[in-house]
mmCIF file of C-alpha atoms in Angstrom:
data_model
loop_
_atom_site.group_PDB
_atom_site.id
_atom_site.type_symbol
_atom_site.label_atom_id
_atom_site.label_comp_id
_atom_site.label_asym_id
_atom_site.label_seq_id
_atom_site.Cartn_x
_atom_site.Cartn_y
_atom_site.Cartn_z
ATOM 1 C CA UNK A 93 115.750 83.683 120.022
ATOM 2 C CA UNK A 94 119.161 83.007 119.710
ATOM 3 C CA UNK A 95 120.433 85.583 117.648
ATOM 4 C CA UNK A 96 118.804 88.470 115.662
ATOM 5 C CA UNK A 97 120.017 88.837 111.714
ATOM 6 C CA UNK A 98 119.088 92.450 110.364
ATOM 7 C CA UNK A 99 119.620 92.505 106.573
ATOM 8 C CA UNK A 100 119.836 96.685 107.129
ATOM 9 C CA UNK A 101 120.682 99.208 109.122
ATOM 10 C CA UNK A 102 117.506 100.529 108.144
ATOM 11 C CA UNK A 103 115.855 97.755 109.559
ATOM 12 C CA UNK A 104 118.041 97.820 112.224
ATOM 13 C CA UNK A 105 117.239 101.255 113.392
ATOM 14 C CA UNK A 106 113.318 100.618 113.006
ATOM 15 C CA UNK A 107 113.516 97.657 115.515
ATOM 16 C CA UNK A 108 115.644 99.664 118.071
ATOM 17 C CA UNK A 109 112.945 102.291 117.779
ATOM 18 C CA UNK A 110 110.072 99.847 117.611
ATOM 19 C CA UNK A 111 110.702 97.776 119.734
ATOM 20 C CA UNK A 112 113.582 98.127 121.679
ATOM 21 C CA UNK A 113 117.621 97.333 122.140
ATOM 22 C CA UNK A 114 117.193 93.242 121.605
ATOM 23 C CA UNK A 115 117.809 90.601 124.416
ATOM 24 C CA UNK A 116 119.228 88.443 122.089
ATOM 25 C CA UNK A 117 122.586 89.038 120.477
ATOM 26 C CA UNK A 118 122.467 91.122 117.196
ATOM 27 C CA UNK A 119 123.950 91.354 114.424
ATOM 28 C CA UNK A 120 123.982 93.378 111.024
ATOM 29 C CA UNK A 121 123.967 91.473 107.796
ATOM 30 C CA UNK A 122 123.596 92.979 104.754
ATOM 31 C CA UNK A 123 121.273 90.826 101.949
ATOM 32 C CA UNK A 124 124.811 89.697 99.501
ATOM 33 C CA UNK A 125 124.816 87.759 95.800
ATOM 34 C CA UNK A 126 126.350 85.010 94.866
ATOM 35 C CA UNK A 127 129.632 85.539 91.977
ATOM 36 C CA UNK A 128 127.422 84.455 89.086
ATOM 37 C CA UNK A 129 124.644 87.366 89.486
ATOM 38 C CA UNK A 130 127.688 89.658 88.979
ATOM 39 C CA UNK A 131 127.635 88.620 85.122
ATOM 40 C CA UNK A 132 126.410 91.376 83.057
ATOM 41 C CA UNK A 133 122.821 90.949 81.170
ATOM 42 C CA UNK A 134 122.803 92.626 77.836
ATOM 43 C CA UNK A 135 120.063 94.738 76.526
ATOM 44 C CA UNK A 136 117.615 92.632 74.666
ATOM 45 C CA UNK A 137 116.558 93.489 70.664
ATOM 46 C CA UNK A 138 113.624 96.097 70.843
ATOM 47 C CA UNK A 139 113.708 96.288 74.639
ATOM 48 C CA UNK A 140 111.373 98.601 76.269
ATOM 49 C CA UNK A 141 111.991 101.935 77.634
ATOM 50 C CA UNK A 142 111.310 100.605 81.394
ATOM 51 C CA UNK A 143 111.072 97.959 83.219
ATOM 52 C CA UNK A 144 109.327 96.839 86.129
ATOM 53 C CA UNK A 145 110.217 94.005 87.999
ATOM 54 C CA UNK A 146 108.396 92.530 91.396
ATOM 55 C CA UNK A 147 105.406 91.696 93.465
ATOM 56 C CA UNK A 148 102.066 93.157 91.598
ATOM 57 C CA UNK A 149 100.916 95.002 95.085
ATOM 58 C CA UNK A 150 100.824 98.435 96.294
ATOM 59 C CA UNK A 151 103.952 98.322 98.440
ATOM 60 C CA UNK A 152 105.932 97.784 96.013
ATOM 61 C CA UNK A 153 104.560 100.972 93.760
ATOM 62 C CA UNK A 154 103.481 99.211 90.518
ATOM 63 C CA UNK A 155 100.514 101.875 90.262
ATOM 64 C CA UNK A 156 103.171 104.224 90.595
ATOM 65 C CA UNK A 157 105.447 103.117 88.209
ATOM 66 C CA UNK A 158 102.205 103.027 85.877
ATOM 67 C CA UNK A 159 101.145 106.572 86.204
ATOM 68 C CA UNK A 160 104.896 108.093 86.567
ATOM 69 C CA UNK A 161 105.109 106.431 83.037
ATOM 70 C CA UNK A 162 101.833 108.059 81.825
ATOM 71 C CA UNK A 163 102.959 111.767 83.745
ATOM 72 C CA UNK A 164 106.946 111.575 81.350
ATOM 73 C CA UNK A 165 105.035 110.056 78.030
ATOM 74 C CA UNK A 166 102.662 113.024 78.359
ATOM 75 C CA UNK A 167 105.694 115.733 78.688
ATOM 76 C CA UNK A 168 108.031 113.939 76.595
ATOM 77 C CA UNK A 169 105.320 114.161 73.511
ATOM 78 C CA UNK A 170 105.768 110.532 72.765
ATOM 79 C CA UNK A 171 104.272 106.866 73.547
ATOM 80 C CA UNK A 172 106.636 105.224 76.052
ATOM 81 C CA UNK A 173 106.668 102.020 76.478
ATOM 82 C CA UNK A 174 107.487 99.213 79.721
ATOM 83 C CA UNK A 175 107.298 96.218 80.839
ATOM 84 C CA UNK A 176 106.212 94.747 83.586
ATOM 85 C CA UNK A 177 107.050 91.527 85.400
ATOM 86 C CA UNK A 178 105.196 90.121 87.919
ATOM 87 C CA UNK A 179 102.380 88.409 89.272
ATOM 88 C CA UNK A 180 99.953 89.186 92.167
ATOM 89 C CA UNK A 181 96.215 89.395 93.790
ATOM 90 C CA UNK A 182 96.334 93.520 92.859
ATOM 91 C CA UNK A 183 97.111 92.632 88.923
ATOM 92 C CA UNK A 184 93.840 93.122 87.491
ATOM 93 C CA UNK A 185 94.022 96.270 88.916
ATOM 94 C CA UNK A 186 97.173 97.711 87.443
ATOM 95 C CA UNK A 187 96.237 96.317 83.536
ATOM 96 C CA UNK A 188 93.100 98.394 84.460
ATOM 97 C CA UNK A 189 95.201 101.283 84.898
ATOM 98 C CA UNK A 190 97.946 101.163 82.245
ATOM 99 C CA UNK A 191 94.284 100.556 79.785
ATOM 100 C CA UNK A 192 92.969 103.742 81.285
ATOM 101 C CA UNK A 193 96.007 106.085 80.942
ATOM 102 C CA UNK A 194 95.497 105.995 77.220
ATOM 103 C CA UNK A 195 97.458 105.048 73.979
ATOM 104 C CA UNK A 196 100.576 107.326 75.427
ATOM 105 C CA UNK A 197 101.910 104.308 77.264
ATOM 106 C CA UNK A 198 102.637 101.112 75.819
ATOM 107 C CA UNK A 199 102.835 98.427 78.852
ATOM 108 C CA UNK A 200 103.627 94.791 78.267
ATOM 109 C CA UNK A 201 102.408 92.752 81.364
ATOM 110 C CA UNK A 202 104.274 89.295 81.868
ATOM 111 C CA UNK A 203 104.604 86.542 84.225
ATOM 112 C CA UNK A 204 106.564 86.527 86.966
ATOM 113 C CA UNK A 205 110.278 84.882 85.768
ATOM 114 C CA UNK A 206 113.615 84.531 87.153
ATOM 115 C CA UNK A 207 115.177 88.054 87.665
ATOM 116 C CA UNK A 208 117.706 88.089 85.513
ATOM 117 C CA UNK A 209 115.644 86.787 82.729
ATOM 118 C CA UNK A 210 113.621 90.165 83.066
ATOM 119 C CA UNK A 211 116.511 92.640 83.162
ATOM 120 C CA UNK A 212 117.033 93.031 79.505
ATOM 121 C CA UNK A 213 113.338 93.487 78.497
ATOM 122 C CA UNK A 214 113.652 97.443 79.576
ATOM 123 C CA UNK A 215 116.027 99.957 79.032
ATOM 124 C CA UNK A 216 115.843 101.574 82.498
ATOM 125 C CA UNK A 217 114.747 99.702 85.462
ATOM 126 C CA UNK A 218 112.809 101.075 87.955
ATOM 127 C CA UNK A 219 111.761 100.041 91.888
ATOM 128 C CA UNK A 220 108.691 102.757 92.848
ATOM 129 C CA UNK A 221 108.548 100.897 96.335
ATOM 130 C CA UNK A 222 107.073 102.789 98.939
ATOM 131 C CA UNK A 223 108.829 100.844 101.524
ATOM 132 C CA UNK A 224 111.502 97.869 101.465
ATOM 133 C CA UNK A 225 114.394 96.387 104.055
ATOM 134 C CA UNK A 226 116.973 95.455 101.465
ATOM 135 C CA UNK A 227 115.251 94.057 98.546
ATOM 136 C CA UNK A 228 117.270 91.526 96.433
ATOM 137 C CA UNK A 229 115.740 92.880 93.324
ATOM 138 C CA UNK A 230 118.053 95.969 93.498
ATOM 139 C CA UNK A 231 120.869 94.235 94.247
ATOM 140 C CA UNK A 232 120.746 91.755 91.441
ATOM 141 C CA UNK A 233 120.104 94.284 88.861
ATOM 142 C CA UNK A 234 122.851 96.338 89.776
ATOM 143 C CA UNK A 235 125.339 93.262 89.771
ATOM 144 C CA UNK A 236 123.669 92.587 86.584
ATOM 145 C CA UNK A 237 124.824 96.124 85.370
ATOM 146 C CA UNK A 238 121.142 97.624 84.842
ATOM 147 C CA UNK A 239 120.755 101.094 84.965
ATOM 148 C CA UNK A 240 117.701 101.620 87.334
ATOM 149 C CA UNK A 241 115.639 104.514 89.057
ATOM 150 C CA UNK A 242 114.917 103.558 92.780
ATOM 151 C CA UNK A 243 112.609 104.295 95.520
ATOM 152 C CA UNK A 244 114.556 106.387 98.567
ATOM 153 C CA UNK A 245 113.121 104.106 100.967
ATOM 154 C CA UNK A 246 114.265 101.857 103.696
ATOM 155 C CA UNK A 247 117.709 99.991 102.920
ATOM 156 C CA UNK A 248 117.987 101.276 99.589
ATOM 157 C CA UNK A 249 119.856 104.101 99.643
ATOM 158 C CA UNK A 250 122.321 101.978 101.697
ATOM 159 C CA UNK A 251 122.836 99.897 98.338
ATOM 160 C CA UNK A 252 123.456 103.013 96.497
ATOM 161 C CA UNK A 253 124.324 105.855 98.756
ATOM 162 C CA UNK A 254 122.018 108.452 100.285
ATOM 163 C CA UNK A 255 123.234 110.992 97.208
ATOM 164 C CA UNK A 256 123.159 108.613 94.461
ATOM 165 C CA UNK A 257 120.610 110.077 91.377
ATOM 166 C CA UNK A 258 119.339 107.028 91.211
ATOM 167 C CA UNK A 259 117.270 107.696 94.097
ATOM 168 C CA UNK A 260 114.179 109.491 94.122
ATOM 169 C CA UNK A 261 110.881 109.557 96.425
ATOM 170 C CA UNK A 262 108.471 107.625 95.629
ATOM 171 C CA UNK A 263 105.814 109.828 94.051
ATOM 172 C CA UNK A 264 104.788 109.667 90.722
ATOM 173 C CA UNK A 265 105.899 113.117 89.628
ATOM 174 C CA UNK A 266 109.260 112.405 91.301
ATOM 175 C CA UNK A 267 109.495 109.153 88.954
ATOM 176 C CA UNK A 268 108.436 110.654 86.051
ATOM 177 C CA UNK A 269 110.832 113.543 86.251
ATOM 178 C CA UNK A 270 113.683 111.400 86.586
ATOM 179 C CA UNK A 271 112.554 108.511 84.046
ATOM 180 C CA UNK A 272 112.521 111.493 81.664
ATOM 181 C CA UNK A 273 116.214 112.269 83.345
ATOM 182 C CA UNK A 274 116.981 109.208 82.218
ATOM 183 C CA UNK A 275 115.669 108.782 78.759
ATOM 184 C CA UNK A 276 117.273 112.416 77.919
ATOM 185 C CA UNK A 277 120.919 110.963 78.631
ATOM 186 C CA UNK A 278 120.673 107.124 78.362
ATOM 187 C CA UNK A 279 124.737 106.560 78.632
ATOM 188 C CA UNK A 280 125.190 109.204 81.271
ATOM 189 C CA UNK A 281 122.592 108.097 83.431
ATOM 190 C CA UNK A 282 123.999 104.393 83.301
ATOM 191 C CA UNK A 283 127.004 105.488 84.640
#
C-alpha cells in the first residue's frame, strides 16, 4: 500500500485501535461535495413529514426509522406520513413492517433515485444508521439545505458537531422523540 486515505477521524481512530499505527503513510481526508450539491432543493408540493433516504438494510436503520415513525404518530395522535427511498435484498421486509404498524403511519416506498431528487419528498430527513464512516448522504443533504435527524454514529457527528440536536442515538424511542422535536417547531429545528 502506498498510502492510506481515511475519510474520518472516526475511521481513523478504529483502524489505529484495530489494527494498528499503519506502515504506510496516512492521511486524513474528509468525504467533500462538489459546488453544485451546495444549491438548495426546495420542499416539494404535499411533501411528506419524513424522509428516508439509503440502502434498504439493517445497518443503515430503515426498520428503525419505520417503527420510530410508528412510536411519534402514536404520541402525536395523528397519521404521519414518510417516504422512503431506496432499494435492497431486506425491502420486503421493511413494507412488511410499515403494513404491520397500522393505519397511524403513512409510508410511501420508492426506488432508489439520485439524492437530490429525493430530498424534497419529506419535510425532515432522517439517517437511523447504526453505524457509518462518513456517509455522503448526510453531507449532500445538508449542502442541499435539508433539515435532518441523524444517527450519533461513526463520522457523523464530525459533519455536525458532537452537540449538534440533530444528533441522536440510534434507537427508536430516541428517533421518535426527536422527529416529534422536530415536527413541534418545523422552522426552529431547520435552523
Amino acid at each position: 500500500t502506498d498510502r492510506i486515505l481515511f475519510v474520518s477521524d472516526y475511521e481513523r481512530r478504529t483502524y489505529l485501535a484495530k489494527v494498528g499505527q499503519p506502515r504506510a503513510p496516512s492521511l486524513l481526508v474528509h468525504n467533500g461535495l462538489k459546488p453544485a450539491e451546495f444549491e438548495p432543493v426546495a420542499t416539494q408540493p404535499g411533501a411528506a413529514d419524513f424522509l428516508y433516504v439509503g440502502m434498504m438494510r439493517d445497518l443503515k436503520g430503515p426498520d428503525l426509522f419505520i417503527a420510530a415513525l410508528a412510536q411519534a404518530a402514536a404520541k402525536a395522535g395523528r397519521t404521519l406520513s414518510a417516504v422512503m427511498v431506496g432499494d435492497g435484498d431486506d425491502l420486503p421486509a421493511y413494507k412488511a413492517q410499515a403494513a404491520a404498524s397500522g393505519p397511524a403511519i403513512d409510508i410511501r416506498f420508492l426506488p432508489a433515485m439520485p439524492a437530490r431528487d429525493a430530498f424534497g419528498l419529506g419535510r425532515v430527513m432522517v439517517v437511523p444508521s447504526r453505524a457509518e464512516a462518513m456517509p455522503y448522504i448526510v453531507l449532500e443533504a445538508l449542502a442541499a439545505g435539508r433539515p435532518m435527524i441523524a444517527s450519533r454514529v461513526g463520522g457523523i457527528p464530525e459533519i455536525f458537531g458532537a452537540d449538534s440536536p440533530a444528533l441522536v442515538a440510534p434507537e427508536a424511542a430516541a428517533l421518535a422523540a426527536k422527529m416529534l422535536q422536530a415536527l413541534g417547531d418545523e422552522a426552529t429545528f431547520a435552523r
